[in-house]
PDB file of N, CA and C in Angstrom:
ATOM      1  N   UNK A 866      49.673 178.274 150.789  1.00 94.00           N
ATOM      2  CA  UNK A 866      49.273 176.949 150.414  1.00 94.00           C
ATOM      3  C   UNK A 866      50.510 176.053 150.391  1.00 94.00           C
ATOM      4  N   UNK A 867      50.402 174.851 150.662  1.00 97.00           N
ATOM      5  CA  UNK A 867      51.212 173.846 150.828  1.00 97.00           C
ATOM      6  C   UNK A 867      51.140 172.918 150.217  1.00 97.00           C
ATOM      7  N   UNK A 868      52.047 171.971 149.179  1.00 97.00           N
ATOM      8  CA  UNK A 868      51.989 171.112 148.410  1.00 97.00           C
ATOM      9  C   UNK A 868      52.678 169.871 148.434  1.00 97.00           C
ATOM     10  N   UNK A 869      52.145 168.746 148.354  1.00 97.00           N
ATOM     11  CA  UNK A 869      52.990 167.175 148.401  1.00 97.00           C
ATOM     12  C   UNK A 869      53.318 166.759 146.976  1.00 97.00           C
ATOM     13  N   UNK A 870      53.983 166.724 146.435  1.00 98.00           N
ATOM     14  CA  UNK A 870      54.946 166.928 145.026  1.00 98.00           C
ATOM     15  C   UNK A 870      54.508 165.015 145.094  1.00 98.00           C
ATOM     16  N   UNK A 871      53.928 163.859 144.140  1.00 98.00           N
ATOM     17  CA  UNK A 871      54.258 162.609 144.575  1.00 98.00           C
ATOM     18  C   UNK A 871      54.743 162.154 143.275  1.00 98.00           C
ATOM     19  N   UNK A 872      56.024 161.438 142.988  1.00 98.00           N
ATOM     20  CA  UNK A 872      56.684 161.358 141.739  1.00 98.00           C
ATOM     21  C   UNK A 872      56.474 159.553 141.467  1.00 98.00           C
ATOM     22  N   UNK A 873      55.915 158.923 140.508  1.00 97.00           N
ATOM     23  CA  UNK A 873      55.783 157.838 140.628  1.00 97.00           C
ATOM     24  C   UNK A 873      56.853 157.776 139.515  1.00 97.00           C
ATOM     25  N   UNK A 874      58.069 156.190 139.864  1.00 96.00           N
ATOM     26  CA  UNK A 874      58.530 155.968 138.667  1.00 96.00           C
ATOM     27  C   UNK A 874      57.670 154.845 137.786  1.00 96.00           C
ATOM     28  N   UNK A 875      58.594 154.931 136.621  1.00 95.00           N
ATOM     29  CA  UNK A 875      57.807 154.103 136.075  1.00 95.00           C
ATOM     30  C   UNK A 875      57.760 152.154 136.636  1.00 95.00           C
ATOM     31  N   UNK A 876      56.323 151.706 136.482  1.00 96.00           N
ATOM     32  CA  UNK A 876      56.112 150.972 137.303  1.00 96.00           C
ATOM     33  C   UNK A 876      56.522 149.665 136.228  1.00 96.00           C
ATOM     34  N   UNK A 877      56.300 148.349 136.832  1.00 95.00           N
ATOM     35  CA  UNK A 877      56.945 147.326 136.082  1.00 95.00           C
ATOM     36  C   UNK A 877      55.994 146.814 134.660  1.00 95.00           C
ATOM     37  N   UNK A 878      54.987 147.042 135.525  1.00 95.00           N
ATOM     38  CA  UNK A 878      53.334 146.922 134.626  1.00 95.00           C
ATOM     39  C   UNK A 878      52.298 147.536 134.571  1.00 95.00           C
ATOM     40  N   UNK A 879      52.181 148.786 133.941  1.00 94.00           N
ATOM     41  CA  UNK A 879      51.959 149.964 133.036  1.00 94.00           C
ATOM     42  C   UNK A 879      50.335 149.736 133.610  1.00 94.00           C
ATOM     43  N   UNK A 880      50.025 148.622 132.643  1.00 96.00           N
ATOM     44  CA  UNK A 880      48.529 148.419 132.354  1.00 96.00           C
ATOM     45  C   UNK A 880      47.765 148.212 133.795  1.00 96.00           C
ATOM     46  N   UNK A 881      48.783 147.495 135.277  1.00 96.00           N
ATOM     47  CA  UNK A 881      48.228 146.946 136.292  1.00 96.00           C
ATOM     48  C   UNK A 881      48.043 148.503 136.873  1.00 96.00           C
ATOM     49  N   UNK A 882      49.299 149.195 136.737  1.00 97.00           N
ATOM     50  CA  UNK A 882      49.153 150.489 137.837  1.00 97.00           C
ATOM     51  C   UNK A 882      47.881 151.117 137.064  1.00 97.00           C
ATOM     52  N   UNK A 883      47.865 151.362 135.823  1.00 97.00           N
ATOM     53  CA  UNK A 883      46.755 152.398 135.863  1.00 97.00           C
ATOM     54  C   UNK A 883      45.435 151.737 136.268  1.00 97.00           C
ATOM     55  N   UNK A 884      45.332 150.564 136.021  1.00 97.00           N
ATOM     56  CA  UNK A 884      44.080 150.117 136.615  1.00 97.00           C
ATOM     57  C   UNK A 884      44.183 150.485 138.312  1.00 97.00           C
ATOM     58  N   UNK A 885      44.909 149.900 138.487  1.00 97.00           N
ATOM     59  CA  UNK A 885      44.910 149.736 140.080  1.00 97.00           C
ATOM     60  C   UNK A 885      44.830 151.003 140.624  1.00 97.00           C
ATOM     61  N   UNK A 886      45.733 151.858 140.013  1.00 97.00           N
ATOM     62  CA  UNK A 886      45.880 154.012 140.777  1.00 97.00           C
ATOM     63  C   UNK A 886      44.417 153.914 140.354  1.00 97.00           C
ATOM     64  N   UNK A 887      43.285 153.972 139.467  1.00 96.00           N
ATOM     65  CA  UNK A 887      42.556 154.284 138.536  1.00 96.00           C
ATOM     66  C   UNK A 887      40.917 153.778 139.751  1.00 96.00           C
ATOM     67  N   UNK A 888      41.170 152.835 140.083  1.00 97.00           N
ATOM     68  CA  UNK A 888      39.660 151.740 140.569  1.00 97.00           C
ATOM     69  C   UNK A 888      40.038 151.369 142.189  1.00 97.00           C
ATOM     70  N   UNK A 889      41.282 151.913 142.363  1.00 97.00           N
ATOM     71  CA  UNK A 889      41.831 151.082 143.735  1.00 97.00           C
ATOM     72  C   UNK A 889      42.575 152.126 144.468  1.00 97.00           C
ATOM     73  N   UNK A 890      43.458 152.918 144.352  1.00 97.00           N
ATOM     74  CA  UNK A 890      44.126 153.702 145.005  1.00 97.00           C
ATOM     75  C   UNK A 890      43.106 155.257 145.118  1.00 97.00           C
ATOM     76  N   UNK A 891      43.157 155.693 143.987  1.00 96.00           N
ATOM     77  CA  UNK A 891      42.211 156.829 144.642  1.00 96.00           C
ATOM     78  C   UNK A 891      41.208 157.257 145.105  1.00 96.00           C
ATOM     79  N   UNK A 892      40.158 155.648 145.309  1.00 97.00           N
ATOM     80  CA  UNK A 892      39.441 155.538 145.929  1.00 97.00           C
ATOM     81  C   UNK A 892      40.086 155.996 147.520  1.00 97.00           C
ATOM     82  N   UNK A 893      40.566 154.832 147.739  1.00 96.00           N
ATOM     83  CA  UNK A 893      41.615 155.015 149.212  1.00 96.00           C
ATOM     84  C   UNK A 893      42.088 156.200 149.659  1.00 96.00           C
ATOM     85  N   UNK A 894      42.212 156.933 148.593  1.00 95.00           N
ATOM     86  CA  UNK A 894      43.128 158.507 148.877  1.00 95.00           C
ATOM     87  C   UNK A 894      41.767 159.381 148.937  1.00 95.00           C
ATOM     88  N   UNK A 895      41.047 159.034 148.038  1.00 95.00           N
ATOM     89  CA  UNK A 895      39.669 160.233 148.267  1.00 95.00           C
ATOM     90  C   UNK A 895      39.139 160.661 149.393  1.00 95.00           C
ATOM     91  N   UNK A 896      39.219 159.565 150.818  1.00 97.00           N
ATOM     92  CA  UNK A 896      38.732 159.689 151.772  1.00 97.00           C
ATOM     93  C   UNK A 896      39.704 160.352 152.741  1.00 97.00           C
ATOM     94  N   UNK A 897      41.077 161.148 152.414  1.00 96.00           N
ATOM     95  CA  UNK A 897      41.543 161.602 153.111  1.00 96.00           C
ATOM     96  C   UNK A 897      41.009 162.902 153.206  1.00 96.00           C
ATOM     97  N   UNK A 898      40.490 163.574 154.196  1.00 96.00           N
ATOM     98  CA  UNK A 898      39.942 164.769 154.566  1.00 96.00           C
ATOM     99  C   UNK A 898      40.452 165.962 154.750  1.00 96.00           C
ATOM    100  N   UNK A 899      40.626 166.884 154.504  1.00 96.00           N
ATOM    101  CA  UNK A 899      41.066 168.431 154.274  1.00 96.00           C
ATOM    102  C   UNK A 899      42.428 168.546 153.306  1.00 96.00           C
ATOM    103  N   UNK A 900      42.291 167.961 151.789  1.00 96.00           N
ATOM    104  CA  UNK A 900      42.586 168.517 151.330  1.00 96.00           C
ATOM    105  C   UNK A 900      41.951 169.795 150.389  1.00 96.00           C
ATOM    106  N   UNK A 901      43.099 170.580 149.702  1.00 95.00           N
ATOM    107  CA  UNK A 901      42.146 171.587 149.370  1.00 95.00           C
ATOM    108  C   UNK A 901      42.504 171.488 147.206  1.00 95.00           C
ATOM    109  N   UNK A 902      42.988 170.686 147.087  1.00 95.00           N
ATOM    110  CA  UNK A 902      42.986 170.561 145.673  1.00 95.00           C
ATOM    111  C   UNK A 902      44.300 169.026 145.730  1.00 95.00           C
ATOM    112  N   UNK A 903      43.932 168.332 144.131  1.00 96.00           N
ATOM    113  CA  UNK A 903      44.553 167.231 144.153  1.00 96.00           C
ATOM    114  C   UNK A 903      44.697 167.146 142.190  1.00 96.00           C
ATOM    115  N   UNK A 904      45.650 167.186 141.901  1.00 95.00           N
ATOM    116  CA  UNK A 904      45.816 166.953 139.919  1.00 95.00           C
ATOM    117  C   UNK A 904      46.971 165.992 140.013  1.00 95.00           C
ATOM    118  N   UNK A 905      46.444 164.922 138.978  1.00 96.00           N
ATOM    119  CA  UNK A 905      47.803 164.076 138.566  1.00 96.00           C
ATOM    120  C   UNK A 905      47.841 164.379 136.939  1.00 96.00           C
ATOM    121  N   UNK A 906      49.053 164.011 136.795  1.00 95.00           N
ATOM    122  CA  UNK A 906      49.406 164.109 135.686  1.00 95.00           C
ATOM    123  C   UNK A 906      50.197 163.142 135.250  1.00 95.00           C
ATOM    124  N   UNK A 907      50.086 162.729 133.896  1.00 94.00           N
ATOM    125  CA  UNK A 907      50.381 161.348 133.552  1.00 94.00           C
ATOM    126  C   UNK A 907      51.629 162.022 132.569  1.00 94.00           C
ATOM    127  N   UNK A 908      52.501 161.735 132.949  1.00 93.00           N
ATOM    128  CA  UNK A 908      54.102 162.604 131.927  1.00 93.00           C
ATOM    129  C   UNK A 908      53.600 162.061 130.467  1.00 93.00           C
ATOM    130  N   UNK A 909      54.420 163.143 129.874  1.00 88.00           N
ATOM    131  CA  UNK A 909      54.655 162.877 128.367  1.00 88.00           C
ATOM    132  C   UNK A 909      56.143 162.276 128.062  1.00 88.00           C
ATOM    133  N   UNK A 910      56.578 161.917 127.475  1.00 79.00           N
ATOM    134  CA  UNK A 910      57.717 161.343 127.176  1.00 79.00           C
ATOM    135  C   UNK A 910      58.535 162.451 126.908  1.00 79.00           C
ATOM    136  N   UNK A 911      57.787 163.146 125.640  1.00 79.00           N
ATOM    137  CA  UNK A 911      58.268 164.156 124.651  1.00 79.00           C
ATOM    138  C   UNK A 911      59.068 163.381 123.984  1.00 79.00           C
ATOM    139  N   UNK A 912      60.252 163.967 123.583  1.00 75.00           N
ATOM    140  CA  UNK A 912      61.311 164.124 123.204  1.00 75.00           C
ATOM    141  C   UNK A 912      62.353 162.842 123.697  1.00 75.00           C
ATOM    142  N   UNK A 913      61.771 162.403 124.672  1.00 77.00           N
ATOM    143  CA  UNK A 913      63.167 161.117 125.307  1.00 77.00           C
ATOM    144  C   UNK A 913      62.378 160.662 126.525  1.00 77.00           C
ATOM    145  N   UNK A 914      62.860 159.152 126.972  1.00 82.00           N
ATOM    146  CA  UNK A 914      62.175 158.725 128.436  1.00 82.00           C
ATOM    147  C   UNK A 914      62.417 160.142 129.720  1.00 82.00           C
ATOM    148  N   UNK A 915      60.836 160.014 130.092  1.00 88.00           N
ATOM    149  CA  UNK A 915      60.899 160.606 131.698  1.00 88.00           C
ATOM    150  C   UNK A 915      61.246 160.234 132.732  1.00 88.00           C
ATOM    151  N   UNK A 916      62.037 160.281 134.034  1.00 92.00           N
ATOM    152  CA  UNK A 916      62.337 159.080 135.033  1.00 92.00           C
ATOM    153  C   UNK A 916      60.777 159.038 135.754  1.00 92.00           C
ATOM    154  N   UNK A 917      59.841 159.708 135.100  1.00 95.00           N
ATOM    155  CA  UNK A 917      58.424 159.435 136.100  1.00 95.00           C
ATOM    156  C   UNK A 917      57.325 158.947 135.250  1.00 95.00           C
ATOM    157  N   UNK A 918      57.182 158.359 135.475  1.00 95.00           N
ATOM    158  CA  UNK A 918      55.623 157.889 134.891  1.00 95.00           C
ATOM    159  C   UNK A 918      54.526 158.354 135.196  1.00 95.00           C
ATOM    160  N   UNK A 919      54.059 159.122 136.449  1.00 96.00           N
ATOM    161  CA  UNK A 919      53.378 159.703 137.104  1.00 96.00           C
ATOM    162  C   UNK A 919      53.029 160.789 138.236  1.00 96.00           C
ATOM    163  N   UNK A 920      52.856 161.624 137.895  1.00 97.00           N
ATOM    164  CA  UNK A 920      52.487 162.823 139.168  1.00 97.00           C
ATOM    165  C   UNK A 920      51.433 163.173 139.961  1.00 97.00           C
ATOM    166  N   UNK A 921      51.464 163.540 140.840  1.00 97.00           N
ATOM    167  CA  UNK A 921      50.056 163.616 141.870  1.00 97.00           C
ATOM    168  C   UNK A 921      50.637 164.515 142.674  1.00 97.00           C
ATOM    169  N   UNK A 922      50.043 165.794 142.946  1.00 97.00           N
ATOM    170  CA  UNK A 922      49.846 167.064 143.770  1.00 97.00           C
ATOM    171  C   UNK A 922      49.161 167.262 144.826  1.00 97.00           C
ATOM    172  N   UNK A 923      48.741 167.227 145.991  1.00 97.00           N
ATOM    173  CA  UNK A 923      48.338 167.472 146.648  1.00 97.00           C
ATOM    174  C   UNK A 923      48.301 168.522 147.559  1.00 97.00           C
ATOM    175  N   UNK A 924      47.307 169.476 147.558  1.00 97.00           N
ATOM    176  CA  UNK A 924      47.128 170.774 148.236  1.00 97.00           C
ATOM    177  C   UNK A 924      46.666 170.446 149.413  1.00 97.00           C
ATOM    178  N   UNK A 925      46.821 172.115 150.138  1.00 97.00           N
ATOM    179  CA  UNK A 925      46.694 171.910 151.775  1.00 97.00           C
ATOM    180  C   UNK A 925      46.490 172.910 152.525  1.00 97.00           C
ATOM    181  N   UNK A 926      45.862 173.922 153.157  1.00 96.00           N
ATOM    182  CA  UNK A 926      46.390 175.303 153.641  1.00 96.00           C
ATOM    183  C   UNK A 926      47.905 175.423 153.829  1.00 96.00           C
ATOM    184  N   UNK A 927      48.309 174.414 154.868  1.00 96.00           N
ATOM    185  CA  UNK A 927      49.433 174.627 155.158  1.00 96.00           C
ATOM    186  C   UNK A 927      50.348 173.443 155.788  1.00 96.00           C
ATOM    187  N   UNK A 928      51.755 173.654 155.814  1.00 96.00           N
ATOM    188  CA  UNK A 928      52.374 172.529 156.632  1.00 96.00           C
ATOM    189  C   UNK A 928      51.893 171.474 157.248  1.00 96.00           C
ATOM    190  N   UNK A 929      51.208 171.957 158.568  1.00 97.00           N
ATOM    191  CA  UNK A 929      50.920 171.551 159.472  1.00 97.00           C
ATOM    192  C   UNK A 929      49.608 170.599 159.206  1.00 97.00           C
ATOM    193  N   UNK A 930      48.648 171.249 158.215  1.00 97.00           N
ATOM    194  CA  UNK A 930      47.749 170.710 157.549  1.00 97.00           C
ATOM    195  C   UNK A 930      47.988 169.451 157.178  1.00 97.00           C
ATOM    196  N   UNK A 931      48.848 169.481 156.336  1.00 97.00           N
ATOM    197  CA  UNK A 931      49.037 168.737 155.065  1.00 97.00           C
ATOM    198  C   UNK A 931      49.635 167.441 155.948  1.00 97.00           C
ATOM    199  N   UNK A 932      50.536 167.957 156.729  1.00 96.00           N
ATOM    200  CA  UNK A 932      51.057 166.325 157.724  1.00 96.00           C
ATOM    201  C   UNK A 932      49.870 165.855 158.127  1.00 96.00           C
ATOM    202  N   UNK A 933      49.035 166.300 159.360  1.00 97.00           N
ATOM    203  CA  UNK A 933      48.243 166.091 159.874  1.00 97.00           C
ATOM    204  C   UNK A 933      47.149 165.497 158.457  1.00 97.00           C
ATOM    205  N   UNK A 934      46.822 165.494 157.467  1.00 97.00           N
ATOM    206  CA  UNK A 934      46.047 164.587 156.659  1.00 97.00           C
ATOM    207  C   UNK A 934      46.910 163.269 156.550  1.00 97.00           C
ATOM    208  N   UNK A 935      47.873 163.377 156.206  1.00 96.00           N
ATOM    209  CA  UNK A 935      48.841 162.091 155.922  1.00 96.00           C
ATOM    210  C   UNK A 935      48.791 161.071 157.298  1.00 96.00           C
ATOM    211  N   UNK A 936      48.666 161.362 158.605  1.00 97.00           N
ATOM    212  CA  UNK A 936      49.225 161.162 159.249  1.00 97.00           C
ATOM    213  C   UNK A 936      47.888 160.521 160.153  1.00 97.00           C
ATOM    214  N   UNK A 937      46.426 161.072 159.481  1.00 97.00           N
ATOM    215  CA  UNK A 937      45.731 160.468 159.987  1.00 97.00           C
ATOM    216  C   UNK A 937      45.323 158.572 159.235  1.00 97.00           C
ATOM    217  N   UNK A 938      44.103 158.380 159.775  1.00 97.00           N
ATOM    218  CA  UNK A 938      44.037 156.460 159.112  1.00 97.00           C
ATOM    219  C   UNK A 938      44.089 156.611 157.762  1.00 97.00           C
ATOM    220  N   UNK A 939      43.329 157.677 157.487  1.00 97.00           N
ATOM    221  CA  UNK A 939      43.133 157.785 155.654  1.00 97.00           C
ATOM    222  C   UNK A 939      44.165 157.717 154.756  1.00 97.00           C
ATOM    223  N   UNK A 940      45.157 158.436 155.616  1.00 97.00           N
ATOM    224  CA  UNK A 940      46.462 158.957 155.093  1.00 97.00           C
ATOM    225  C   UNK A 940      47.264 157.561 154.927  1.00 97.00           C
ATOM    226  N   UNK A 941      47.188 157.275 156.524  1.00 97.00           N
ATOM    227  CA  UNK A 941      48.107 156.062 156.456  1.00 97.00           C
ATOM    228  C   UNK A 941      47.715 154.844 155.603  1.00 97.00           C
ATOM    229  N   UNK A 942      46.858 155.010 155.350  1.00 97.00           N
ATOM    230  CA  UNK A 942      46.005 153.514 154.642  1.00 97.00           C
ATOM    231  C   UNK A 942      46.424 153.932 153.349  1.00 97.00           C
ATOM    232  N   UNK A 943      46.655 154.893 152.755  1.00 97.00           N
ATOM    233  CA  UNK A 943      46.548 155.987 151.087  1.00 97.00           C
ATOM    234  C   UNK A 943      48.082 155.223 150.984  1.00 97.00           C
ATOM    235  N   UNK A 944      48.956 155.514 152.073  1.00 96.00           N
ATOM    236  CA  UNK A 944      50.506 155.595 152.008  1.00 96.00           C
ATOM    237  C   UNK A 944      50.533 153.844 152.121  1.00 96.00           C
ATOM    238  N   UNK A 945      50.252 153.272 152.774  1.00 97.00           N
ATOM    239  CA  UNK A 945      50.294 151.743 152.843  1.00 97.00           C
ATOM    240  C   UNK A 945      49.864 150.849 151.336  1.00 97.00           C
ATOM    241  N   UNK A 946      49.150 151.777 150.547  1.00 97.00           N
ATOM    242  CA  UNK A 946      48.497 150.975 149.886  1.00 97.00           C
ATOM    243  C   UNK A 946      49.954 150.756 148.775  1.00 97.00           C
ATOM    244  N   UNK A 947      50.732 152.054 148.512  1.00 96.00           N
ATOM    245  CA  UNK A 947      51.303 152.678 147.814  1.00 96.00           C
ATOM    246  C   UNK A 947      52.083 151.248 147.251  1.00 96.00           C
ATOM    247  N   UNK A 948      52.695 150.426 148.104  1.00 95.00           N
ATOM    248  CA  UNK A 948      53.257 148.616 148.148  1.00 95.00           C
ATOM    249  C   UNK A 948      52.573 148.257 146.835  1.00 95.00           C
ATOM    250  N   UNK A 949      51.335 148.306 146.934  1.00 95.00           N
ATOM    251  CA  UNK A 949      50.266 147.368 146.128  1.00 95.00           C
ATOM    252  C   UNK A 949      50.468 147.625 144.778  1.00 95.00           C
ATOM    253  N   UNK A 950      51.164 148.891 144.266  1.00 96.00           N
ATOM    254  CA  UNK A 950      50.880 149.164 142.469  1.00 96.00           C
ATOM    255  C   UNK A 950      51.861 149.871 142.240  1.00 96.00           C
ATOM    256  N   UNK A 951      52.766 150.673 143.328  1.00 96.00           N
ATOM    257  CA  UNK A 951      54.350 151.192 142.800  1.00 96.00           C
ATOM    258  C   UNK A 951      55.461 150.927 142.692  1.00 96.00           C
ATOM    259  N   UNK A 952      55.367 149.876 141.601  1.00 96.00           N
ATOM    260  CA  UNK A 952      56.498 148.860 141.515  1.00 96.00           C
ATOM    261  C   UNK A 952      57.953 149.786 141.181  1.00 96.00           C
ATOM    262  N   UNK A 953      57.516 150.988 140.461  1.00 96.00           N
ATOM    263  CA  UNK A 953      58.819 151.717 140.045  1.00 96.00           C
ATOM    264  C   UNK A 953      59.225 152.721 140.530  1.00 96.00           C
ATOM    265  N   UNK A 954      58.812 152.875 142.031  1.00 96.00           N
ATOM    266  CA  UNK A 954      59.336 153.434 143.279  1.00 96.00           C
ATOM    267  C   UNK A 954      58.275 155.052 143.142  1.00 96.00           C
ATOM    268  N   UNK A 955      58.318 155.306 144.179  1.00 97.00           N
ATOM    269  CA  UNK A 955      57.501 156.670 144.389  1.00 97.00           C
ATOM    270  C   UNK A 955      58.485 157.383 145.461  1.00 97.00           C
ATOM    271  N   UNK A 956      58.372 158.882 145.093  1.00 97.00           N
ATOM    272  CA  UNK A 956      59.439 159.896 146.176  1.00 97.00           C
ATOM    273  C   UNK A 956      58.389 161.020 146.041  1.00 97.00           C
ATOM    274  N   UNK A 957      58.462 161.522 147.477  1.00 97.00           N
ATOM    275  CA  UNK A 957      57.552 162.620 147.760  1.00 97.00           C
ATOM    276  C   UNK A 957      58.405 163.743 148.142  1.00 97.00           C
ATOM    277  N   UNK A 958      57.594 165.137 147.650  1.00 97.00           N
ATOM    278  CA  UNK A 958      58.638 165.940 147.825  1.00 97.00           C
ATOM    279  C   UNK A 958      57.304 167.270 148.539  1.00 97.00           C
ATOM    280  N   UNK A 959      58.061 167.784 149.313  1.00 97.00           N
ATOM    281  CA  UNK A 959      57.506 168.591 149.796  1.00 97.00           C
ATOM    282  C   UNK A 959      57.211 170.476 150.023  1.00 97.00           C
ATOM    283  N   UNK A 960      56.444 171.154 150.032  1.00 97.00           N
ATOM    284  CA  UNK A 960      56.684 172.578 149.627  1.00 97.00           C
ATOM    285  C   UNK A 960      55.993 173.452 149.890  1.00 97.00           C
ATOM    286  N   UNK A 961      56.467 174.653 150.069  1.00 97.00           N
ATOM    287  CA  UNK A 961      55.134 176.015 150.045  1.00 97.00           C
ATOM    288  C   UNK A 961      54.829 176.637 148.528  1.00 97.00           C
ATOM    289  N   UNK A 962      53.679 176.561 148.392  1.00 94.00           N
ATOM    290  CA  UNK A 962      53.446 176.913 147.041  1.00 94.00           C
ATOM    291  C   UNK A 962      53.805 178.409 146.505  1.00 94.00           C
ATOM    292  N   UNK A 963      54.138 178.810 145.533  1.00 92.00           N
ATOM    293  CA  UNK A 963      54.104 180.439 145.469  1.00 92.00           C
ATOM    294  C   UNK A 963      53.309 180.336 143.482  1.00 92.00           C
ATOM    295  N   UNK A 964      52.651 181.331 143.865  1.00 88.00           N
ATOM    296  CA  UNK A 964      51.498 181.006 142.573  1.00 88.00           C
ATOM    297  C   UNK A 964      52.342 182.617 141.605  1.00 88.00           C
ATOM    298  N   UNK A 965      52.864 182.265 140.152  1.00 92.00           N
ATOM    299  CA  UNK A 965      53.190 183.384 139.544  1.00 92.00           C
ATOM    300  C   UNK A 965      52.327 183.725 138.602  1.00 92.00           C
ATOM    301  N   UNK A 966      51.548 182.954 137.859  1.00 90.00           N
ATOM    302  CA  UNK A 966      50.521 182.578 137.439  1.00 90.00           C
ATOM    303  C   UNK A 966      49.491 181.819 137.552  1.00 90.00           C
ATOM    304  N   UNK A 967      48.275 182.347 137.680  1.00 85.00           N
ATOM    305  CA  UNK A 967      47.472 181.324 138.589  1.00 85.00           C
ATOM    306  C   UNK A 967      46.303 180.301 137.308  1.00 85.00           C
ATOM    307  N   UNK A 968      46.785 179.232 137.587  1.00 82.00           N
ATOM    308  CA  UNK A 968      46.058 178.175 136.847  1.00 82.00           C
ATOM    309  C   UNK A 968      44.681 178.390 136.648  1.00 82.00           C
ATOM    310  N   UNK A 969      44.813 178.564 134.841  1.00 81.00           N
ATOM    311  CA  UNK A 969      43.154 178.076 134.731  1.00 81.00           C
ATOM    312  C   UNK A 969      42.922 177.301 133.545  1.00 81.00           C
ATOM    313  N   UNK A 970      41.537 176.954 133.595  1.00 75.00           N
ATOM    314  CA  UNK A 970      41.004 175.644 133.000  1.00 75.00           C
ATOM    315  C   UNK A 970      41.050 175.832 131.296  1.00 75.00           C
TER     316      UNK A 970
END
């Protein structure tokens, strides 16, 4: 399995991104086709500021997969929109998954 790591920083206006990721962006992203799992996660502070405000995972069989979704209109339209609500920069990171424990609910 193959994973798109997406690190949002924190954005200028809190209240606009979550609306906007929330009613507007993952609409846009939903329609990208063959993925095989997708979790965001909204950081905790904890203890001291996070440099991210936001996470989003994206699964894939594999490499080749995972470009080829990005790379089609869905993708590109998902990645274009990204302008519209990530004021505090977004970096994608890329990977083969290795599972040591396998997630459950």
């Amino acid at each position: 399995m193959y994973k798109a790591t997406i690190l949002y920083g924190h954005p200028k206006d809190p209240q606009h991104f979550d609306s906007y990721y929330d009613s507007v962006h993952i609409p846009i992203a939903r329609k990208m086709r063959g993925l095989t799992g997708w979790t965001i996660t909204k950081v905790d502070p904890g203890e001291g500021p996070s440099p991210y405000y936001l996470i989003a995972e994206l699964y894939a069989p594999s490499r080749d997969a995972l470009l080829a979704i990005f790379d089609s209109p869905e993708g590109r339209a998902s990645t274009a929109d990204l302008e519209n609500f990530a004021t505090g920069g977004v970096t994608f990171l890329y990977g083969e998954v290795q599972t040591v424990i396998p997630v459950q609910a």
